[in-house]
JSON list of C-alpha atoms in Angstrom, two decimals:
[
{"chain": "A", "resi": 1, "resn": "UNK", "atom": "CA", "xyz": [90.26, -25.16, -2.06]},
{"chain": "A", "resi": 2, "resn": "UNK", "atom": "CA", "xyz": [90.67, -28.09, -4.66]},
{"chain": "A", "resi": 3, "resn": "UNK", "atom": "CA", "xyz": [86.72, -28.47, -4.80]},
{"chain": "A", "resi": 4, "resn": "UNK", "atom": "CA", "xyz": [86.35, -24.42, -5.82]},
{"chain": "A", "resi": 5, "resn": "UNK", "atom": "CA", "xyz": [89.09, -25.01, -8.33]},
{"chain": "A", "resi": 6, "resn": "UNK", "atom": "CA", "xyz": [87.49, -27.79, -9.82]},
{"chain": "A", "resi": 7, "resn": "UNK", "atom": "CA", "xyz": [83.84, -26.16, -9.13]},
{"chain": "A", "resi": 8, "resn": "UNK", "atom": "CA", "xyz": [84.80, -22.78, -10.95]},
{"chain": "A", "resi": 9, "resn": "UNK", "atom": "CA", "xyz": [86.13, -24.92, -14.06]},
{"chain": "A", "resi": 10, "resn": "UNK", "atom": "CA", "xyz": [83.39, -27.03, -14.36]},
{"chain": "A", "resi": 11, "resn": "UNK", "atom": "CA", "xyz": [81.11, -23.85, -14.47]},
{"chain": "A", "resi": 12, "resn": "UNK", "atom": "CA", "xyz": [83.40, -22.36, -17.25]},
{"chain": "A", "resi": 13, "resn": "UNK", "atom": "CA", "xyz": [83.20, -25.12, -19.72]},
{"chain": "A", "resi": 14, "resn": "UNK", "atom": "CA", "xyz": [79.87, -24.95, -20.91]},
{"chain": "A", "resi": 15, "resn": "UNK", "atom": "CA", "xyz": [81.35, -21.27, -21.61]},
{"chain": "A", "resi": 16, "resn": "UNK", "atom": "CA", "xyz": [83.85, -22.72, -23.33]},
{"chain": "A", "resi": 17, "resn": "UNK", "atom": "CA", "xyz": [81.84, -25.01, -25.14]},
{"chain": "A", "resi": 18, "resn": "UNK", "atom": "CA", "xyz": [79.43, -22.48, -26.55]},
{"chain": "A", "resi": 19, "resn": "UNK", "atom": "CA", "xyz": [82.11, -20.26, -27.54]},
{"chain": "A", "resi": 20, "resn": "UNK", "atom": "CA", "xyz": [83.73, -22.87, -30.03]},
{"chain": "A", "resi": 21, "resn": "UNK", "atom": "CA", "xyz": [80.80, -22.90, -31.74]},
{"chain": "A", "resi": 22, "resn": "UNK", "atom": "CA", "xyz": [80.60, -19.64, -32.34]},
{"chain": "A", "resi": 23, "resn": "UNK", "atom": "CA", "xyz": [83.24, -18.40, -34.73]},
{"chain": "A", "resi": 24, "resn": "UNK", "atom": "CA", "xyz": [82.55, -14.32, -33.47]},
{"chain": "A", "resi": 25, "resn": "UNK", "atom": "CA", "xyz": [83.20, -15.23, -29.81]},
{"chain": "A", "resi": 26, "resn": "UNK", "atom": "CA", "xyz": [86.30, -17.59, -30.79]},
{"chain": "A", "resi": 27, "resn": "UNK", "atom": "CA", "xyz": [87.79, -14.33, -32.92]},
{"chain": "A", "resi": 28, "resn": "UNK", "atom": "CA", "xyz": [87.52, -12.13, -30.26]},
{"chain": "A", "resi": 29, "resn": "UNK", "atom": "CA", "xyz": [88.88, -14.20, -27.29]},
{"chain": "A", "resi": 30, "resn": "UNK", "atom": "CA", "xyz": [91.91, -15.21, -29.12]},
{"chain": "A", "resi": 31, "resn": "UNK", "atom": "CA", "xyz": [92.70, -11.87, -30.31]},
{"chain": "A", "resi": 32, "resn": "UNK", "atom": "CA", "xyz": [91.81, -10.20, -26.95]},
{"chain": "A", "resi": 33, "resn": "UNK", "atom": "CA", "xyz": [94.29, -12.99, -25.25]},
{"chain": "A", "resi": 34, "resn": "UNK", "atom": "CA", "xyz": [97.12, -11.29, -27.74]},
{"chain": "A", "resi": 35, "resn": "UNK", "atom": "CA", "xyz": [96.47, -8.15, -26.25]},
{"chain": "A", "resi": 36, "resn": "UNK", "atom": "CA", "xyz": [96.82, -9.78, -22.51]},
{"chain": "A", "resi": 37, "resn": "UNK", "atom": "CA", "xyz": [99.93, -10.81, -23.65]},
{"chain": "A", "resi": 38, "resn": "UNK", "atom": "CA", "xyz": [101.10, -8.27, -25.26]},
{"chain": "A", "resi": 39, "resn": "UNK", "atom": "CA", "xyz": [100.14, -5.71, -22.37]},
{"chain": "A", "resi": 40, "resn": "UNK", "atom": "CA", "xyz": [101.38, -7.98, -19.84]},
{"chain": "A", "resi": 41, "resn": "UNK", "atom": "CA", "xyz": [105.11, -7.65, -20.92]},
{"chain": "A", "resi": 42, "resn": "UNK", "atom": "CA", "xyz": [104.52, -4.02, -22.45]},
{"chain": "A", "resi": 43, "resn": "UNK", "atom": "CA", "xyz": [103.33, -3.34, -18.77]},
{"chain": "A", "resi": 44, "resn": "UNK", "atom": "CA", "xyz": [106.74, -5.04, -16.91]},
{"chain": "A", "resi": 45, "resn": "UNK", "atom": "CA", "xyz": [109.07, -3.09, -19.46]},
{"chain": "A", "resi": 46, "resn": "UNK", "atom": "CA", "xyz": [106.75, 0.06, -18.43]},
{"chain": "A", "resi": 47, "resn": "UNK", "atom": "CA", "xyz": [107.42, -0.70, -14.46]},
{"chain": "A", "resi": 48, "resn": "UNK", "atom": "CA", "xyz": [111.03, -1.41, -14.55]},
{"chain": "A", "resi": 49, "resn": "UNK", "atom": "CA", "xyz": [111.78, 1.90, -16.87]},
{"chain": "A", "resi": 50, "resn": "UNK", "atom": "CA", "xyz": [109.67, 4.03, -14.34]},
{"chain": "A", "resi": 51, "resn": "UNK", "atom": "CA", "xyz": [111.55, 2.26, -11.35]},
{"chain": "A", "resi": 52, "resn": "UNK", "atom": "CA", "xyz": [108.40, 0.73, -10.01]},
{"chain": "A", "resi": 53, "resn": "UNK", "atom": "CA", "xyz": [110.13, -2.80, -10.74]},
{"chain": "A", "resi": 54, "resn": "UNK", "atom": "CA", "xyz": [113.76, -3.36, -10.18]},
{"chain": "A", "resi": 55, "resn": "UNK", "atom": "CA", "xyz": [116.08, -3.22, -13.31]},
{"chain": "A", "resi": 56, "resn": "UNK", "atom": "CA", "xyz": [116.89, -7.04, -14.47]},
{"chain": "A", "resi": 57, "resn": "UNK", "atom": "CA", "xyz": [118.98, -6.78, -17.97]},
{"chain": "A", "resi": 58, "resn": "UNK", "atom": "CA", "xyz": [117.81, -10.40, -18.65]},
{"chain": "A", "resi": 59, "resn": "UNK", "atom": "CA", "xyz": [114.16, -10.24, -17.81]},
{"chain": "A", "resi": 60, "resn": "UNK", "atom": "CA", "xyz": [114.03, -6.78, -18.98]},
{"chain": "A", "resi": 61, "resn": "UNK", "atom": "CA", "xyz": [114.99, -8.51, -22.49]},
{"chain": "A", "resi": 62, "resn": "UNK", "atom": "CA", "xyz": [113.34, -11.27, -22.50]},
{"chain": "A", "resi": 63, "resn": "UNK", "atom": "CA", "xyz": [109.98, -9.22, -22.14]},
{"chain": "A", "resi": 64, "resn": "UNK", "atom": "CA", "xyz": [111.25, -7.45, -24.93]},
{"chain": "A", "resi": 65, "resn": "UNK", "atom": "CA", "xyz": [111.53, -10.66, -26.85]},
{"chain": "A", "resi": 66, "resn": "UNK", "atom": "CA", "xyz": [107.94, -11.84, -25.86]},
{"chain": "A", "resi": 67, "resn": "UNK", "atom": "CA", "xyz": [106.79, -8.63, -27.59]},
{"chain": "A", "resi": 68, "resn": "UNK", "atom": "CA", "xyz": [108.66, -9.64, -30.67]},
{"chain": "A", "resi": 69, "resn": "UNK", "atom": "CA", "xyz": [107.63, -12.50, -31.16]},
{"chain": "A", "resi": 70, "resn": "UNK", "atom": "CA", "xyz": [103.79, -11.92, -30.50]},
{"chain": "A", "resi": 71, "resn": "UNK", "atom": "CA", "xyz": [104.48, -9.18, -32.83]},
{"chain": "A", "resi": 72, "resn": "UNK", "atom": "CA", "xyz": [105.09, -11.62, -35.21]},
{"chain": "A", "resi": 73, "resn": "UNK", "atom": "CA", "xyz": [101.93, -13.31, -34.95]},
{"chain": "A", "resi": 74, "resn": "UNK", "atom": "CA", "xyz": [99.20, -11.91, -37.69]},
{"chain": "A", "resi": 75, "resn": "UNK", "atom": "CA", "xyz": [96.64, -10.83, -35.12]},
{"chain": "A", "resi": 76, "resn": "UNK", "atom": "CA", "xyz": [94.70, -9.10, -38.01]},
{"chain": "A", "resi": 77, "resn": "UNK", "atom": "CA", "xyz": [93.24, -12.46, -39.58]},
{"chain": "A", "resi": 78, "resn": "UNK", "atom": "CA", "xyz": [91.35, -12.41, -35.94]},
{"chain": "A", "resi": 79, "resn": "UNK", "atom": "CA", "xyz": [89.09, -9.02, -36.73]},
{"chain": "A", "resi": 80, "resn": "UNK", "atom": "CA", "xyz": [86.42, -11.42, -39.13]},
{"chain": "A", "resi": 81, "resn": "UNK", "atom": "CA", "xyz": [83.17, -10.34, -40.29]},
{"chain": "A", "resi": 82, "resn": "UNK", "atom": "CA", "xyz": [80.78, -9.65, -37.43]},
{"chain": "A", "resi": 83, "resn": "UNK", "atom": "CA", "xyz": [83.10, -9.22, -34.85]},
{"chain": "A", "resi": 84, "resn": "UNK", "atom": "CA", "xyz": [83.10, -5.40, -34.20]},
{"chain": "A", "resi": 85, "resn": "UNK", "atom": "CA", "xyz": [81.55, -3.53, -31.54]},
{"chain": "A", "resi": 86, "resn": "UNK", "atom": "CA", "xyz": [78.49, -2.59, -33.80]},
{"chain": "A", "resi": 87, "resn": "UNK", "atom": "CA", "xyz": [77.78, -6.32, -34.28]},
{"chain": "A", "resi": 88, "resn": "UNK", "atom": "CA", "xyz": [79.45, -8.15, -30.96]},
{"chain": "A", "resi": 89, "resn": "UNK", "atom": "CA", "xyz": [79.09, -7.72, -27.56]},
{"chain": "A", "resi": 90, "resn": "UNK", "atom": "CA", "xyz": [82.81, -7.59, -25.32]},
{"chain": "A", "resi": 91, "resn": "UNK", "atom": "CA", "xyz": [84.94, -5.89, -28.23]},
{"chain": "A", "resi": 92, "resn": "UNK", "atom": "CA", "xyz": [86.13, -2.22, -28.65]},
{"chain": "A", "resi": 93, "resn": "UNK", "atom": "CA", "xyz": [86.75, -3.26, -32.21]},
{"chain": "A", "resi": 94, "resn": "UNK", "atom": "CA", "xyz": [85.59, -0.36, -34.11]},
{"chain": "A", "resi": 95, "resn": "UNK", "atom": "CA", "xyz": [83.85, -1.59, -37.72]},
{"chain": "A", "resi": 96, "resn": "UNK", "atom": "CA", "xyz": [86.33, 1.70, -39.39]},
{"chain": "A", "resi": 97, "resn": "UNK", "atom": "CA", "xyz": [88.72, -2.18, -39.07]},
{"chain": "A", "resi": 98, "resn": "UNK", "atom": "CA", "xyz": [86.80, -3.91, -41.78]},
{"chain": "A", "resi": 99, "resn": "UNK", "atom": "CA", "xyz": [86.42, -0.07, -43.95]},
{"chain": "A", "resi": 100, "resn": "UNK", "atom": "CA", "xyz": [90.05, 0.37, -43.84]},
{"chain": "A", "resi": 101, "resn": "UNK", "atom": "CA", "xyz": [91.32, -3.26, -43.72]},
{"chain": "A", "resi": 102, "resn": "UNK", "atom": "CA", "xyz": [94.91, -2.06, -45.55]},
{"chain": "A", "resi": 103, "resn": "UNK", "atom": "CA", "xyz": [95.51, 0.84, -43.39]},
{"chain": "A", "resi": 104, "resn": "UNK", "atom": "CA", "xyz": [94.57, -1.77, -40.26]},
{"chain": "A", "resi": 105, "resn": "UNK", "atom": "CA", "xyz": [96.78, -4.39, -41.29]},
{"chain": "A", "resi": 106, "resn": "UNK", "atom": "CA", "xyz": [100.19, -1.79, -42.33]},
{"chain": "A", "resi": 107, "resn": "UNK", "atom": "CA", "xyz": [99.35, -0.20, -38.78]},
{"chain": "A", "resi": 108, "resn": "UNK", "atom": "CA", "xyz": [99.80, -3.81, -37.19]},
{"chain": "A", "resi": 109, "resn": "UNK", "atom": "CA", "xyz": [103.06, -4.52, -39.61]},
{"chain": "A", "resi": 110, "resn": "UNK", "atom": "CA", "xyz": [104.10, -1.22, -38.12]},
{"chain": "A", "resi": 111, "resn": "UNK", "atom": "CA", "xyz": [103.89, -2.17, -34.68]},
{"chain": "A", "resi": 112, "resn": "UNK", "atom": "CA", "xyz": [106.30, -5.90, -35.64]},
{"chain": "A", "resi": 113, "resn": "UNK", "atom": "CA", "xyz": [108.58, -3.50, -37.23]},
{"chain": "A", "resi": 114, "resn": "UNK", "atom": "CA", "xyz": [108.78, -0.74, -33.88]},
{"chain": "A", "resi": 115, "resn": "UNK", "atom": "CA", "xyz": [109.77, -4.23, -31.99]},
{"chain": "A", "resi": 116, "resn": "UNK", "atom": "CA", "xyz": [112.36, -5.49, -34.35]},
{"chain": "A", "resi": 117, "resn": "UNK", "atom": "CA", "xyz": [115.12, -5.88, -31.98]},
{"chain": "A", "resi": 118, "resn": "UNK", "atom": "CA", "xyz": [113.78, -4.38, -28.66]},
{"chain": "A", "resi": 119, "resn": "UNK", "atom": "CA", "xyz": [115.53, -7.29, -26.85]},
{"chain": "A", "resi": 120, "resn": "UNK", "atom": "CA", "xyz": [118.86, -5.96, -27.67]},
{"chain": "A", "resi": 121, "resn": "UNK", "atom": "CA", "xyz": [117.94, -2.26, -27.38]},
{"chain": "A", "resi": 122, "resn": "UNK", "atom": "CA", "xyz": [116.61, -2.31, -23.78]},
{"chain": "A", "resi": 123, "resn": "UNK", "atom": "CA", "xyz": [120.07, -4.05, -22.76]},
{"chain": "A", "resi": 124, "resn": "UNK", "atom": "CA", "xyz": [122.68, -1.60, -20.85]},
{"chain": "A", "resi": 125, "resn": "UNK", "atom": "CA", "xyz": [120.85, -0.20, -19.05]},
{"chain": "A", "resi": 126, "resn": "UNK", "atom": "CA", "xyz": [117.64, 1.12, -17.30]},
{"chain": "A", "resi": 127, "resn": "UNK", "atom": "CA", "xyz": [117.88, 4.83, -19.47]},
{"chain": "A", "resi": 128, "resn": "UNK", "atom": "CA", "xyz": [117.59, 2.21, -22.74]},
{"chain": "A", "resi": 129, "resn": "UNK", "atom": "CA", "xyz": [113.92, 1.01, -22.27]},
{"chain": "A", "resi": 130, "resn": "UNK", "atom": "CA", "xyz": [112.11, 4.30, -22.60]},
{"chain": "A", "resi": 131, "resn": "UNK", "atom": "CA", "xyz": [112.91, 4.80, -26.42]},
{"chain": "A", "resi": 132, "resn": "UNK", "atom": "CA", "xyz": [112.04, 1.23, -26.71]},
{"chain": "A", "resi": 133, "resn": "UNK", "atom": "CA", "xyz": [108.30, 1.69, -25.10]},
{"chain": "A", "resi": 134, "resn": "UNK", "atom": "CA", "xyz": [108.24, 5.24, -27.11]},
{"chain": "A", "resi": 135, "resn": "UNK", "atom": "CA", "xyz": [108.70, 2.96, -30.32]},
{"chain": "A", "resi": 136, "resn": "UNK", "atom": "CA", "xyz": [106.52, 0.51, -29.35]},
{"chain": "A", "resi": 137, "resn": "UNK", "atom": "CA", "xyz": [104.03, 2.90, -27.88]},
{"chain": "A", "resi": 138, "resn": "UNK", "atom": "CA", "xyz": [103.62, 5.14, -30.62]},
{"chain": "A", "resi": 139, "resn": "UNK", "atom": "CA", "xyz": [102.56, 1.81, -33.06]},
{"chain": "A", "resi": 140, "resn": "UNK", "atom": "CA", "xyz": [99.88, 0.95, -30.84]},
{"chain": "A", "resi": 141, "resn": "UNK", "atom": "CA", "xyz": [98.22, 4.53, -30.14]},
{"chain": "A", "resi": 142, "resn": "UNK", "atom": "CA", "xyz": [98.49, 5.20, -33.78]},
{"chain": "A", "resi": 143, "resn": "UNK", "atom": "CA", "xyz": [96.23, 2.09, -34.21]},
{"chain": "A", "resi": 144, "resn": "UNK", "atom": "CA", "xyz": [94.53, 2.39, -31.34]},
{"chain": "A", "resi": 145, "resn": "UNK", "atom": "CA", "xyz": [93.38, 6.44, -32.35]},
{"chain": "A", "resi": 146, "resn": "UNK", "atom": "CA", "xyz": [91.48, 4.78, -35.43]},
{"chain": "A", "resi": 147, "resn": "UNK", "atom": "CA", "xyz": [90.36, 1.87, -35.19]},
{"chain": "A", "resi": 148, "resn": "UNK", "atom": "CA", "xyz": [89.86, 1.09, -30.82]},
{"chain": "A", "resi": 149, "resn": "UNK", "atom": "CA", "xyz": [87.10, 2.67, -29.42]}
]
């Protein structure tokens, strides 16, 4: 098992290598791993309001705090030049990003601001995370109706 661990690494790191030299590929990988995150925890709070995961007031919030702080992170300096799906490859990025950078960037402020203090509003209770991921929800389709294809 150890030699396919270290076997499948070894592959990836020419991979890696290539990528870092390419300033395109680097953009979209780090700004696709914010979305991994970010869909990761938006994903548990999703299960545990819809009962599919049990109810855990702690790790219910500290989901909830993930998502503010990567909310916090400017994601938006990420979407350079030559990096949407007209130019890239791996990247529903659509180039309406770089035609409407102000609009893109207030639509990302909008989404910090929906998760200002979602760790403290999902507390109390299972009922409490729904308006939460309606908030948080509503930020991300309202970006993602524009500018995702």
């Amino acid at each position: 098992m150890r030699q396919l661990i270290l076997a499948s690494a070894l592959a990836v790191l020419p991979l890696a290598a290539a990528a870092q030299d390419d300033p395109v590929s680097q953009a979209i990988e780090a700004r696709q791993s914010f979305y991994t995150l970010l869909g990761a925890n938006m994903g548990a709070l999703s299960a545990m309001a819809k009962g599919d995961m049990e109810y855990d007031e702690e790790l219910v919030a500290r989901h909830a705090a993930n998502i503010e702080a990567l909310t916090q992170y400017f994601v938006p300096m990420h979407f350079i030049e030559g990096s949407s799906n007209a130019e890239a490859e791996n990247t529903d990025a659509l180039p309406a990003i770089w035609e409407n950078r102000d609009d893109f960037e207030a639509k990302f402020a909008a989404l910090g601001e929906a998760a200002a203090g979602a760790s403290d509003a999902v507390r109390g209770g299972q009922g409490n995370i729904g308006p939460v991921l309606g908030q948080l929800g509503g930020a991300c389709k309202a970006c993602h109706d524009d500018y995702r294809d």
